[in-house]
PDB file of C-alpha atoms in Angstrom:
ATOM      1  CA  UNK S 736     -19.300  24.067  11.466  1.00 81.00           C
ATOM      2  CA  UNK S 737     -22.090  21.470  11.454  1.00 85.00           C
ATOM      3  CA  UNK S 738     -22.322  18.364  13.622  1.00 88.00           C
ATOM      4  CA  UNK S 739     -21.237  16.058  10.813  1.00 87.00           C
ATOM      5  CA  UNK S 740     -17.993  17.965  10.296  1.00 90.00           C
ATOM      6  CA  UNK S 741     -17.332  17.952  14.055  1.00 91.00           C
ATOM      7  CA  UNK S 742     -17.803  14.196  14.301  1.00 92.00           C
ATOM      8  CA  UNK S 743     -15.513  13.530  11.354  1.00 91.00           C
ATOM      9  CA  UNK S 744     -12.854  15.857  12.790  1.00 93.00           C
ATOM     10  CA  UNK S 745     -12.989  14.114  16.174  1.00 93.00           C
ATOM     11  CA  UNK S 746     -12.526  10.754  14.489  1.00 91.00           C
ATOM     12  CA  UNK S 747      -9.573  12.006  12.437  1.00 91.00           C
ATOM     13  CA  UNK S 748      -7.840  13.472  15.497  1.00 92.00           C
ATOM     14  CA  UNK S 749      -8.288  10.177  17.367  1.00 90.00           C
ATOM     15  CA  UNK S 750      -6.628   8.270  14.507  1.00 89.00           C
ATOM     16  CA  UNK S 751      -3.615  10.579  14.207  1.00 90.00           C
ATOM     17  CA  UNK S 752      -0.842   9.529  16.641  1.00 89.00           C
ATOM     18  CA  UNK S 753      -0.041  12.166  19.238  1.00 88.00           C
ATOM     19  CA  UNK S 754       3.541  12.532  18.019  1.00 89.00           C
ATOM     20  CA  UNK S 755       2.272  13.226  14.470  1.00 89.00           C
ATOM     21  CA  UNK S 756      -0.540  15.602  15.345  1.00 91.00           C
ATOM     22  CA  UNK S 757       1.409  18.858  15.506  1.00 92.00           C
ATOM     23  CA  UNK S 758       3.180  18.463  12.162  1.00 92.00           C
ATOM     24  CA  UNK S 759      -0.042  17.282  10.467  1.00 92.00           C
ATOM     25  CA  UNK S 760      -2.001  20.316  11.672  1.00 92.00           C
ATOM     26  CA  UNK S 761       0.813  22.603  10.561  1.00 91.00           C
ATOM     27  CA  UNK S 762       0.604  21.207   7.023  1.00 91.00           C
ATOM     28  CA  UNK S 763      -3.171  21.683   7.078  1.00 92.00           C
ATOM     29  CA  UNK S 764      -2.775  25.484   6.972  1.00 88.00           C
ATOM     30  CA  UNK S 765      -6.369  26.153   8.061  1.00 92.00           C
ATOM     31  CA  UNK S 766      -5.347  27.891  11.273  1.00 90.00           C
ATOM     32  CA  UNK S 767      -3.604  31.208  11.640  1.00 91.00           C
ATOM     33  CA  UNK S 768      -0.154  31.268  13.197  1.00 92.00           C
ATOM     34  CA  UNK S 769      -1.619  32.757  16.355  1.00 93.00           C
ATOM     35  CA  UNK S 770      -4.294  30.074  16.544  1.00 92.00           C
ATOM     36  CA  UNK S 771      -1.781  27.312  15.948  1.00 91.00           C
ATOM     37  CA  UNK S 772       0.502  28.619  18.730  1.00 92.00           C
ATOM     38  CA  UNK S 773      -2.473  28.634  21.106  1.00 92.00           C
ATOM     39  CA  UNK S 774      -2.732  24.852  20.921  1.00 92.00           C
ATOM     40  CA  UNK S 775      -0.869  23.055  23.691  1.00 91.00           C
ATOM     41  CA  UNK S 776       0.232  19.706  22.276  1.00 91.00           C
ATOM     42  CA  UNK S 777       1.369  18.506  25.698  1.00 91.00           C
ATOM     43  CA  UNK S 778      -2.281  18.280  26.761  1.00 91.00           C
ATOM     44  CA  UNK S 779      -4.364  15.115  26.431  1.00 91.00           C
ATOM     45  CA  UNK S 780      -5.564  14.541  22.880  1.00 90.00           C
ATOM     46  CA  UNK S 781      -9.254  14.945  23.768  1.00 91.00           C
ATOM     47  CA  UNK S 782      -8.560  18.416  25.156  1.00 93.00           C
ATOM     48  CA  UNK S 783      -6.512  19.370  22.073  1.00 92.00           C
ATOM     49  CA  UNK S 784      -9.433  18.203  19.956  1.00 93.00           C
ATOM     50  CA  UNK S 785     -11.945  20.389  21.823  1.00 93.00           C
ATOM     51  CA  UNK S 786      -9.692  23.439  21.527  1.00 93.00           C
ATOM     52  CA  UNK S 787      -9.216  22.691  17.836  1.00 93.00           C
ATOM     53  CA  UNK S 788     -12.972  22.450  17.322  1.00 93.00           C
ATOM     54  CA  UNK S 789     -13.398  25.910  18.827  1.00 93.00           C
ATOM     55  CA  UNK S 790     -10.806  27.339  16.450  1.00 93.00           C
ATOM     56  CA  UNK S 791     -12.449  25.615  13.478  1.00 92.00           C
ATOM     57  CA  UNK S 792     -15.830  27.101  14.410  1.00 92.00           C
ATOM     58  CA  UNK S 793     -14.166  30.486  14.777  1.00 91.00           C
ATOM     59  CA  UNK S 794     -12.830  30.145  11.214  1.00 92.00           C
ATOM     60  CA  UNK S 795     -16.162  28.790   9.942  1.00 90.00           C
ATOM     61  CA  UNK S 796     -14.518  25.689   8.516  1.00 91.00           C
ATOM     62  CA  UNK S 797     -16.636  23.082   6.753  1.00 91.00           C
ATOM     63  CA  UNK S 798     -16.554  19.344   6.109  1.00 92.00           C
ATOM     64  CA  UNK S 799     -14.520  20.074   2.984  1.00 91.00           C
ATOM     65  CA  UNK S 800     -11.695  21.471   5.131  1.00 93.00           C
ATOM     66  CA  UNK S 801     -11.913  18.536   7.547  1.00 93.00           C
ATOM     67  CA  UNK S 802     -11.538  15.924   4.799  1.00 93.00           C
ATOM     68  CA  UNK S 803      -8.517  17.867   3.558  1.00 93.00           C
ATOM     69  CA  UNK S 804      -6.865  17.226   6.935  1.00 93.00           C
ATOM     70  CA  UNK S 805      -7.595  13.514   6.639  1.00 92.00           C
ATOM     71  CA  UNK S 806      -6.053  13.386   3.166  1.00 93.00           C
ATOM     72  CA  UNK S 807      -2.901  15.098   4.393  1.00 93.00           C
ATOM     73  CA  UNK S 808      -2.472  12.487   7.110  1.00 91.00           C
ATOM     74  CA  UNK S 809      -3.105   9.539   4.765  1.00 91.00           C
ATOM     75  CA  UNK S 810      -0.712  10.869   2.140  1.00 91.00           C
ATOM     76  CA  UNK S 811       2.044  11.326   4.707  1.00 88.00           C
ATOM     77  CA  UNK S 812       1.313   8.004   6.451  1.00 86.00           C
ATOM     78  CA  UNK S 813      -0.100   5.583   3.852  1.00 88.00           C
ATOM     79  CA  UNK S 814      -0.042   2.517   6.120  1.00 85.00           C
ATOM     80  CA  UNK S 815      -3.467   2.914   7.715  1.00 82.00           C
ATOM     81  CA  UNK S 816      -5.031  -0.023   5.884  1.00 87.00           C
ATOM     82  CA  UNK S 817      -4.424  -2.776   3.360  1.00 92.00           C
ATOM     83  CA  UNK S 818      -3.841  -1.628  -0.213  1.00 94.00           C
ATOM     84  CA  UNK S 819      -4.981  -3.724  -3.177  1.00 94.00           C
ATOM     85  CA  UNK S 820      -3.486  -3.245  -6.632  1.00 94.00           C
ATOM     86  CA  UNK S 821      -5.244  -3.318 -10.000  1.00 95.00           C
ATOM     87  CA  UNK S 822      -3.849  -2.802 -13.477  1.00 95.00           C
ATOM     88  CA  UNK S 823      -5.479  -0.843 -16.268  1.00 95.00           C
ATOM     89  CA  UNK S 824      -5.160  -2.591 -19.636  1.00 95.00           C
ATOM     90  CA  UNK S 825      -5.852  -1.837 -23.319  1.00 94.00           C
ATOM     91  CA  UNK S 826      -4.448   1.689 -23.210  1.00 90.00           C
ATOM     92  CA  UNK S 827      -5.727   4.320 -25.628  1.00 90.00           C
ATOM     93  CA  UNK S 828      -3.467   6.941 -27.227  1.00 86.00           C
ATOM     94  CA  UNK S 829      -4.616   9.586 -24.726  1.00 87.00           C
ATOM     95  CA  UNK S 830      -3.392   7.469 -21.779  1.00 85.00           C
ATOM     96  CA  UNK S 831       0.205   8.628 -22.275  1.00 83.00           C
ATOM     97  CA  UNK S 832      -0.728  12.317 -22.329  1.00 83.00           C
ATOM     98  CA  UNK S 833      -3.385  12.412 -19.608  1.00 82.00           C
ATOM     99  CA  UNK S 834      -3.056  15.315 -17.157  1.00 87.00           C
ATOM    100  CA  UNK S 835      -4.479  16.028 -13.713  1.00 89.00           C
ATOM    101  CA  UNK S 836      -7.098  18.590 -14.808  1.00 90.00           C
ATOM    102  CA  UNK S 837      -8.684  16.376 -17.456  1.00 91.00           C
ATOM    103  CA  UNK S 838      -8.510  13.288 -15.267  1.00 92.00           C
ATOM    104  CA  UNK S 839     -10.111  15.073 -12.304  1.00 93.00           C
ATOM    105  CA  UNK S 840     -13.031  16.486 -14.262  1.00 94.00           C
ATOM    106  CA  UNK S 841     -13.652  13.261 -16.171  1.00 94.00           C
ATOM    107  CA  UNK S 842     -13.526  11.068 -13.065  1.00 95.00           C
ATOM    108  CA  UNK S 843     -15.981  13.226 -11.121  1.00 94.00           C
ATOM    109  CA  UNK S 844     -18.417  13.417 -14.016  1.00 95.00           C
ATOM    110  CA  UNK S 845     -18.367   9.672 -14.644  1.00 95.00           C
ATOM    111  CA  UNK S 846     -18.694   8.703 -10.979  1.00 95.00           C
ATOM    112  CA  UNK S 847     -21.491  11.154 -10.203  1.00 93.00           C
ATOM    113  CA  UNK S 848     -23.419   9.937 -13.226  1.00 93.00           C
ATOM    114  CA  UNK S 849     -23.420   6.444 -11.672  1.00 93.00           C
ATOM    115  CA  UNK S 850     -24.379   7.316  -8.084  1.00 91.00           C
ATOM    116  CA  UNK S 851     -26.390  10.249  -6.798  1.00 86.00           C
ATOM    117  CA  UNK S 852     -24.760  10.885  -3.444  1.00 92.00           C
ATOM    118  CA  UNK S 853     -20.979  10.691  -3.499  1.00 94.00           C
ATOM    119  CA  UNK S 854     -18.199  13.013  -2.312  1.00 94.00           C
ATOM    120  CA  UNK S 855     -14.958  13.108  -4.294  1.00 95.00           C
ATOM    121  CA  UNK S 856     -11.751  14.942  -3.412  1.00 94.00           C
ATOM    122  CA  UNK S 857      -8.681  14.675  -5.651  1.00 94.00           C
ATOM    123  CA  UNK S 858      -5.208  15.876  -4.716  1.00 91.00           C
ATOM    124  CA  UNK S 859      -1.831  15.596  -6.446  1.00 88.00           C
ATOM    125  CA  UNK S 860       1.115  14.573  -4.298  1.00 84.00           C
ATOM    126  CA  UNK S 861       4.736  15.645  -4.707  1.00 76.00           C
ATOM    127  CA  UNK S 862       5.706  12.349  -6.366  1.00 74.00           C
ATOM    128  CA  UNK S 863       3.079  12.976  -9.104  1.00 79.00           C
ATOM    129  CA  UNK S 864       0.668  10.470  -7.578  1.00 89.00           C
ATOM    130  CA  UNK S 865      -3.022  11.315  -7.861  1.00 93.00           C
ATOM    131  CA  UNK S 866      -4.793  10.718  -4.538  1.00 95.00           C
ATOM    132  CA  UNK S 867      -8.563  10.288  -4.620  1.00 96.00           C
ATOM    133  CA  UNK S 868     -10.791  10.260  -1.537  1.00 96.00           C
ATOM    134  CA  UNK S 869     -14.305   8.931  -2.079  1.00 96.00           C
ATOM    135  CA  UNK S 870     -17.092   9.013   0.512  1.00 95.00           C
ATOM    136  CA  UNK S 871     -19.896   6.778  -0.715  1.00 96.00           C
ATOM    137  CA  UNK S 872     -23.608   7.249  -0.314  1.00 92.00           C
ATOM    138  CA  UNK S 873     -26.394   5.909  -2.485  1.00 84.00           C
ATOM    139  CA  UNK S 874     -29.510   7.214  -4.169  1.00 78.00           C
ATOM    140  CA  UNK S 875     -31.150   7.896  -0.802  1.00 84.00           C
ATOM    141  CA  UNK S 876     -28.429   8.493   1.826  1.00 88.00           C
ATOM    142  CA  UNK S 877     -25.664  11.065   2.112  1.00 91.00           C
ATOM    143  CA  UNK S 878     -21.983  10.107   1.709  1.00 92.00           C
ATOM    144  CA  UNK S 879     -20.459   8.304   4.685  1.00 92.00           C
ATOM    145  CA  UNK S 880     -17.278  10.211   5.532  1.00 92.00           C
ATOM    146  CA  UNK S 881     -16.408   7.796   8.324  1.00 91.00           C
ATOM    147  CA  UNK S 882     -15.513   5.004   5.875  1.00 92.00           C
ATOM    148  CA  UNK S 883     -13.917   6.630   2.823  1.00 94.00           C
ATOM    149  CA  UNK S 884     -12.173   4.848  -0.017  1.00 96.00           C
ATOM    150  CA  UNK S 885      -8.700   5.976  -1.024  1.00 96.00           C
ATOM    151  CA  UNK S 886      -7.391   5.508  -4.552  1.00 97.00           C
ATOM    152  CA  UNK S 887      -3.840   6.278  -5.711  1.00 96.00           C
ATOM    153  CA  UNK S 888      -2.974   6.439  -9.410  1.00 94.00           C
ATOM    154  CA  UNK S 889       0.197   7.604 -11.123  1.00 90.00           C
ATOM    155  CA  UNK S 890      -0.713   9.144 -14.468  1.00 86.00           C
ATOM    156  CA  UNK S 891       1.017   7.575 -17.468  1.00 84.00           C
ATOM    157  CA  UNK S 892       1.183   4.262 -15.589  1.00 89.00           C
ATOM    158  CA  UNK S 893      -1.434   1.484 -15.579  1.00 93.00           C
ATOM    159  CA  UNK S 894      -1.389   0.785 -11.832  1.00 94.00           C
ATOM    160  CA  UNK S 895      -4.127   1.677  -9.354  1.00 96.00           C
ATOM    161  CA  UNK S 896      -3.813   1.259  -5.567  1.00 96.00           C
ATOM    162  CA  UNK S 897      -7.030   1.084  -3.527  1.00 97.00           C
ATOM    163  CA  UNK S 898      -7.866   0.800   0.171  1.00 96.00           C
ATOM    164  CA  UNK S 899     -11.175   0.826   2.011  1.00 95.00           C
ATOM    165  CA  UNK S 900     -13.262  -0.223  -0.998  1.00 96.00           C
ATOM    166  CA  UNK S 901     -16.439  -2.223  -0.402  1.00 95.00           C
ATOM    167  CA  UNK S 902     -17.304  -4.936  -2.926  1.00 95.00           C
ATOM    168  CA  UNK S 903     -20.536  -3.168  -3.947  1.00 94.00           C
ATOM    169  CA  UNK S 904     -18.630  -0.012  -4.878  1.00 95.00           C
ATOM    170  CA  UNK S 905     -15.910  -1.732  -6.899  1.00 96.00           C
ATOM    171  CA  UNK S 906     -17.852  -1.757 -10.217  1.00 96.00           C
ATOM    172  CA  UNK S 907     -18.702   1.928  -9.797  1.00 96.00           C
ATOM    173  CA  UNK S 908     -15.071   2.870  -9.201  1.00 96.00           C
ATOM    174  CA  UNK S 909     -13.921   0.867 -12.214  1.00 96.00           C
ATOM    175  CA  UNK S 910     -16.591   2.336 -14.500  1.00 96.00           C
ATOM    176  CA  UNK S 911     -15.454   5.844 -13.570  1.00 96.00           C
ATOM    177  CA  UNK S 912     -11.724   5.107 -13.565  1.00 96.00           C
ATOM    178  CA  UNK S 913     -11.374   3.260 -16.883  1.00 96.00           C
ATOM    179  CA  UNK S 914     -12.605   6.025 -19.240  1.00 95.00           C
ATOM    180  CA  UNK S 915     -11.027   8.790 -17.159  1.00 94.00           C
ATOM    181  CA  UNK S 916      -7.577   7.181 -17.469  1.00 93.00           C
ATOM    182  CA  UNK S 917      -8.218   6.300 -21.151  1.00 93.00           C
ATOM    183  CA  UNK S 918      -8.023   2.533 -20.897  1.00 95.00           C
ATOM    184  CA  UNK S 919     -10.251  -0.279 -22.070  1.00 95.00           C
ATOM    185  CA  UNK S 920     -10.559  -2.387 -18.924  1.00 96.00           C
ATOM    186  CA  UNK S 921      -9.010  -3.200 -15.545  1.00 96.00           C
ATOM    187  CA  UNK S 922      -7.842  -6.377 -13.804  1.00 94.00           C
ATOM    188  CA  UNK S 923      -6.631  -7.514 -10.383  1.00 92.00           C
ATOM    189  CA  UNK S 924      -2.867  -8.163 -10.222  1.00 88.00           C
ATOM    190  CA  UNK S 925      -3.117 -10.189  -6.971  1.00 89.00           C
ATOM    191  CA  UNK S 926      -0.819  -7.892  -5.009  1.00 90.00           C
ATOM    192  CA  UNK S 927      -1.675  -6.353  -1.649  1.00 90.00           C
ATOM    193  CA  UNK S 928      -0.009  -5.048   1.502  1.00 90.00           C
ATOM    194  CA  UNK S 929      -0.002  -2.278   4.074  1.00 90.00           C
ATOM    195  CA  UNK S 930       3.051  -0.463   2.695  1.00 89.00           C
ATOM    196  CA  UNK S 931       1.929   1.545  -0.340  1.00 91.00           C
ATOM    197  CA  UNK S 932       5.481   2.625  -1.153  1.00 88.00           C
ATOM    198  CA  UNK S 933       6.681  -0.979  -1.280  1.00 88.00           C
ATOM    199  CA  UNK S 934       3.869  -2.024  -3.622  1.00 90.00           C
ATOM    200  CA  UNK S 935       4.635   0.897  -5.907  1.00 89.00           C
ATOM    201  CA  UNK S 936       8.374   0.225  -5.934  1.00 86.00           C
ATOM    202  CA  UNK S 937       7.791  -3.457  -6.587  1.00 86.00           C
ATOM    203  CA  UNK S 938       5.547  -2.876  -9.604  1.00 86.00           C
ATOM    204  CA  UNK S 939       7.488   0.022 -11.064  1.00 81.00           C
ATOM    205  CA  UNK S 940      10.874  -1.650 -10.440  1.00 78.00           C
ATOM    206  CA  UNK S 941      12.075   1.195  -8.231  1.00 71.00           C
ATOM    207  CA  UNK S 942      14.806  -0.845  -6.579  1.00 65.00           C
ATOM    208  CA  UNK S 943      18.285  -1.867  -7.617  1.00 64.00           C
ATOM    209  CA  UNK S 944      18.061  -4.861  -9.899  1.00 61.00           C
ATOM    210  CA  UNK S 945      20.824  -7.209 -11.041  1.00 56.00           C
ATOM    211  CA  UNK S 946      20.736  -8.970 -14.377  1.00 55.00           C
ATOM    212  CA  UNK S 947      22.320 -12.374 -15.119  1.00 57.00           C
ATOM    213  CA  UNK S 948      26.040 -12.325 -15.881  1.00 57.00           C
ATOM    214  CA  UNK S 949      28.085 -14.940 -17.701  1.00 52.00           C
ATOM    215  CA  UNK S 950      31.009 -14.319 -15.357  1.00 51.00           C
ATOM    216  CA  UNK S 951      29.941 -13.551 -11.745  1.00 50.00           C
ATOM    217  CA  UNK S 952      31.625 -10.549 -10.207  1.00 50.00           C
ATOM    218  CA  UNK S 953      34.262 -11.131  -7.535  1.00 47.00           C
ATOM    219  CA  UNK S 954      33.568 -10.720  -3.864  1.00 43.00           C
ATOM    220  CA  UNK S 955      35.462  -8.044  -1.963  1.00 46.00           C
ATOM    221  CA  UNK S 956      38.007  -9.262   0.559  1.00 43.00           C
ATOM    222  CA  UNK S 957      36.086  -9.669   3.828  1.00 44.00           C
ATOM    223  CA  UNK S 958      38.160 -12.131   5.895  1.00 51.00           C
ATOM    224  CA  UNK S 959      41.797 -12.994   6.644  1.00 53.00           C
ATOM    225  CA  UNK S 960      43.754 -15.123   4.194  1.00 49.00           C
ATOM    226  CA  UNK S 961      42.659 -18.783   4.424  1.00 54.00           C
ATOM    227  CA  UNK S 962      44.980 -21.375   5.835  1.00 60.00           C
ATOM    228  CA  UNK S 963      44.073 -23.763   2.994  1.00 67.00           C
ATOM    229  CA  UNK S 964      43.723 -21.642  -0.166  1.00 72.00           C
ATOM    230  CA  UNK S 965      42.321 -24.331  -2.468  1.00 71.00           C
ATOM    231  CA  UNK S 966      39.504 -25.332  -0.123  1.00 71.00           C
ATOM    232  CA  UNK S 967      38.677 -21.780   0.832  1.00 73.00           C
ATOM    233  CA  UNK S 968      38.679 -20.634  -2.785  1.00 75.00           C
ATOM    234  CA  UNK S 969      36.245 -23.396  -3.687  1.00 73.00           C
ATOM    235  CA  UNK S 970      33.939 -22.394  -0.836  1.00 73.00           C
ATOM    236  CA  UNK S 971      34.174 -18.749  -1.823  1.00 77.00           C
ATOM    237  CA  UNK S 972      33.262 -19.635  -5.406  1.00 76.00           C
ATOM    238  CA  UNK S 973      30.112 -21.462  -4.293  1.00 74.00           C
ATOM    239  CA  UNK S 974      29.208 -18.641  -1.920  1.00 78.00           C
ATOM    240  CA  UNK S 975      29.667 -16.081  -4.696  1.00 77.00           C
ATOM    241  CA  UNK S 976      27.470 -18.102  -7.036  1.00 75.00           C
ATOM    242  CA  UNK S 977      24.717 -18.228  -4.418  1.00 75.00           C
ATOM    243  CA  UNK S 978      24.970 -14.490  -3.820  1.00 76.00           C
ATOM    244  CA  UNK S 979      24.889 -13.853  -7.570  1.00 75.00           C
ATOM    245  CA  UNK S 980      21.777 -15.985  -8.059  1.00 73.00           C
ATOM    246  CA  UNK S 981      20.055 -14.296  -5.113  1.00 74.00           C
ATOM    247  CA  UNK S 982      20.922 -10.861  -6.505  1.00 73.00           C
ATOM    248  CA  UNK S 983      19.637 -11.790  -9.955  1.00 71.00           C
ATOM    249  CA  UNK S 984      16.355 -12.999  -8.470  1.00 68.00           C
ATOM    250  CA  UNK S 985      15.760 -10.281  -5.879  1.00 71.00           C
ATOM    251  CA  UNK S 986      18.022  -7.363  -6.799  1.00 70.00           C
ATOM    252  CA  UNK S 987      21.132  -5.984  -5.154  1.00 69.00           C
ATOM    253  CA  UNK S 988      20.214  -3.783  -2.218  1.00 70.00           C
ATOM    254  CA  UNK S 989      17.227  -2.987  -0.021  1.00 76.00           C
ATOM    255  CA  UNK S 990      14.025  -4.630  -1.272  1.00 78.00           C
ATOM    256  CA  UNK S 991      10.472  -3.250  -1.080  1.00 81.00           C
ATOM    257  CA  UNK S 992       8.792  -4.135   2.219  1.00 82.00           C
ATOM    258  CA  UNK S 993       6.196  -6.858   1.660  1.00 82.00           C
ATOM    259  CA  UNK S 994       4.592  -8.584   4.660  1.00 80.00           C
ATOM    260  CA  UNK S 995       2.901 -11.675   3.222  1.00 81.00           C
ATOM    261  CA  UNK S 996       2.682 -13.887   0.150  1.00 80.00           C
ATOM    262  CA  UNK S 997       0.096 -16.572  -0.582  1.00 79.00           C
ATOM    263  CA  UNK S 998       0.726 -19.478  -2.961  1.00 75.00           C
ATOM    264  CA  UNK S 999      -2.083 -21.669  -4.285  1.00 76.00           C
ATOM    265  CA  UNK S1000      -1.190 -25.037  -5.755  1.00 74.00           C
ATOM    266  CA  UNK S1001      -4.066 -26.252  -7.925  1.00 80.00           C
ATOM    267  CA  UNK S1002      -4.015 -30.039  -7.741  1.00 82.00           C
ATOM    268  CA  UNK S1003      -6.401 -32.822  -6.805  1.00 84.00           C
ATOM    269  CA  UNK S1004      -3.963 -34.268  -4.265  1.00 88.00           C
ATOM    270  CA  UNK S1005      -1.444 -31.897  -2.709  1.00 84.00           C
ATOM    271  CA  UNK S1006       0.564 -34.532  -0.828  1.00 85.00           C
ATOM    272  CA  UNK S1007       0.929 -36.796  -3.885  1.00 86.00           C
ATOM    273  CA  UNK S1008       2.091 -33.782  -5.889  1.00 85.00           C
ATOM    274  CA  UNK S1009       4.739 -32.916  -3.299  1.00 82.00           C
ATOM    275  CA  UNK S1010       5.897 -36.537  -3.209  1.00 84.00           C
ATOM    276  CA  UNK S1011       6.177 -36.595  -7.012  1.00 84.00           C
ATOM    277  CA  UNK S1012       8.270 -33.405  -7.000  1.00 81.00           C
ATOM    278  CA  UNK S1013      10.887 -35.193  -4.882  1.00 80.00           C
ATOM    279  CA  UNK S1014      10.796 -38.578  -6.625  1.00 82.00           C
ATOM    280  CA  UNK S1015      11.060 -36.985 -10.073  1.00 80.00           C
ATOM    281  CA  UNK S1016      13.962 -34.752  -9.099  1.00 76.00           C
ATOM    282  CA  UNK S1017      11.983 -31.508  -9.405  1.00 76.00           C
ATOM    283  CA  UNK S1018      12.722 -30.788  -5.728  1.00 74.00           C
ATOM    284  CA  UNK S1019      15.877 -31.759  -3.872  1.00 72.00           C
ATOM    285  CA  UNK S1020      15.860 -34.192  -0.967  1.00 70.00           C
ATOM    286  CA  UNK S1021      15.639 -34.234   1.968  1.00 76.00           C
ATOM    287  CA  UNK S1022      12.343 -32.387   1.761  1.00 77.00           C
ATOM    288  CA  UNK S1023      12.104 -29.145   3.691  1.00 79.00           C
ATOM    289  CA  UNK S1024      10.171 -29.511   6.975  1.00 79.00           C
ATOM    290  CA  UNK S1025       7.812 -26.784   5.769  1.00 76.00           C
ATOM    291  CA  UNK S1026       6.380 -29.378   3.352  1.00 76.00           C
ATOM    292  CA  UNK S1027       7.083 -32.677   5.085  1.00 80.00           C
ATOM    293  CA  UNK S1028       5.399 -31.383   8.273  1.00 82.00           C
ATOM    294  CA  UNK S1029       1.997 -31.709   6.611  1.00 83.00           C
ATOM    295  CA  UNK S1030       1.744 -35.520   6.914  1.00 82.00           C
ATOM    296  CA  UNK S1031       3.981 -35.728  10.001  1.00 82.00           C
ATOM    297  CA  UNK S1032       2.166 -33.080  12.030  1.00 82.00           C
ATOM    298  CA  UNK S1033      -1.295 -33.634  10.594  1.00 82.00           C
ATOM    299  CA  UNK S1034      -1.702 -29.929   9.841  1.00 81.00           C
ATOM    300  CA  UNK S1035      -1.969 -27.722   6.780  1.00 81.00           C
ATOM    301  CA  UNK S1036      -1.794 -24.230   8.243  1.00 82.00           C
ATOM    302  CA  UNK S1037       1.654 -22.741   8.908  1.00 79.00           C
ATOM    303  CA  UNK S1038       2.996 -19.334   9.921  1.00 79.00           C
ATOM    304  CA  UNK S1039       6.523 -18.287   8.929  1.00 76.00           C
ATOM    305  CA  UNK S1040       8.176 -15.429  10.829  1.00 76.00           C
ATOM    306  CA  UNK S1041      11.421 -13.543  10.348  1.00 71.00           C
ATOM    307  CA  UNK S1042      13.066 -15.544  13.162  1.00 65.00           C
ATOM    308  CA  UNK S1043      12.165 -18.954  11.797  1.00 49.00           C
ATOM    309  CA  UNK S1044       9.168 -21.159  11.024  1.00 46.00           C
ATOM    310  CA  UNK S1045       6.397 -21.489  13.517  1.00 46.00           C
ATOM    311  CA  UNK S1046       3.407 -23.785  13.323  1.00 44.00           C
ATOM    312  CA  UNK S1047      -0.046 -22.533  14.216  1.00 47.00           C
ATOM    313  CA  UNK S1048      -1.690 -24.993  16.614  1.00 43.00           C
ATOM    314  CA  UNK S1049      -5.038 -24.650  14.864  1.00 44.00           C
ATOM    315  CA  UNK S1050      -5.411 -26.530  11.553  1.00 44.00           C
ATOM    316  CA  UNK S1051      -6.463 -24.275   8.695  1.00 44.00           C
ATOM    317  CA  UNK S1052      -7.949 -24.743   5.229  1.00 44.00           C
ATOM    318  CA  UNK S1053      -4.880 -23.801   3.200  1.00 43.00           C
ATOM    319  CA  UNK S1054      -1.096 -24.088   3.155  1.00 38.00           C
TER     320      UNK S1054
END
């Protein structure tokens, strides 16, 4: 086991939480049962790492085996960085019949024809997602395994999820990915977040949706009989309509977990535009404090939390 593999393994062990280390190493399957039992996971992590290094040297493991451990951890815990989503467009006929073997060989050939030193590992997950780990080098230096790029692509879908990709490597990835997936081009869909599962469910509509109904469904009985039936029935009707509209817009059930959203209003005068929205009836009055606070507070940078709006004391460039 060379020094490079040892350094990468140490870094991977440091990044894996202590309570996840045992199960991750078990899934790795590079240690014998006897060797695995010899590891004491109650010890400090640095000591576990040194004992693990000794076992890896005993088994003559290489950098290839070490990167396999990293992939296992990332696949099981895909919240280690921010994921950015792109969409493949102009699909060819072969895009609907692409399989892992052809995709793997084509991607490696295309990428290695563009850059001399690059390390590519491709693994298929249980949910049919193709996971790609890329360690980038250049024409003169070896691949840097400390800062790999991860790419996730579901075959027969146009979506690509990427994390850890430097701007200079983006064109290379796209030039290898587009022909391998049998598409004509690729574009940014302006969607990002730390939760890969949420991004996937959001794009592929893997949550319970509700479609508009002419006659809203009735609410289940949730409270005692009202003392004034006419008034309470009217309130219940309005409440049901609001619930129906919310369900039609966001679905009925647990939604994908998305942390942030950024809106950009392209106008020459933001405050005049907001004022016009109210005066023209496009927005209801009184104006929400989230918008009216701009001229009143003299700020244009705001942070909204789950427990209510908060205002950052430092003015920022955007709303």
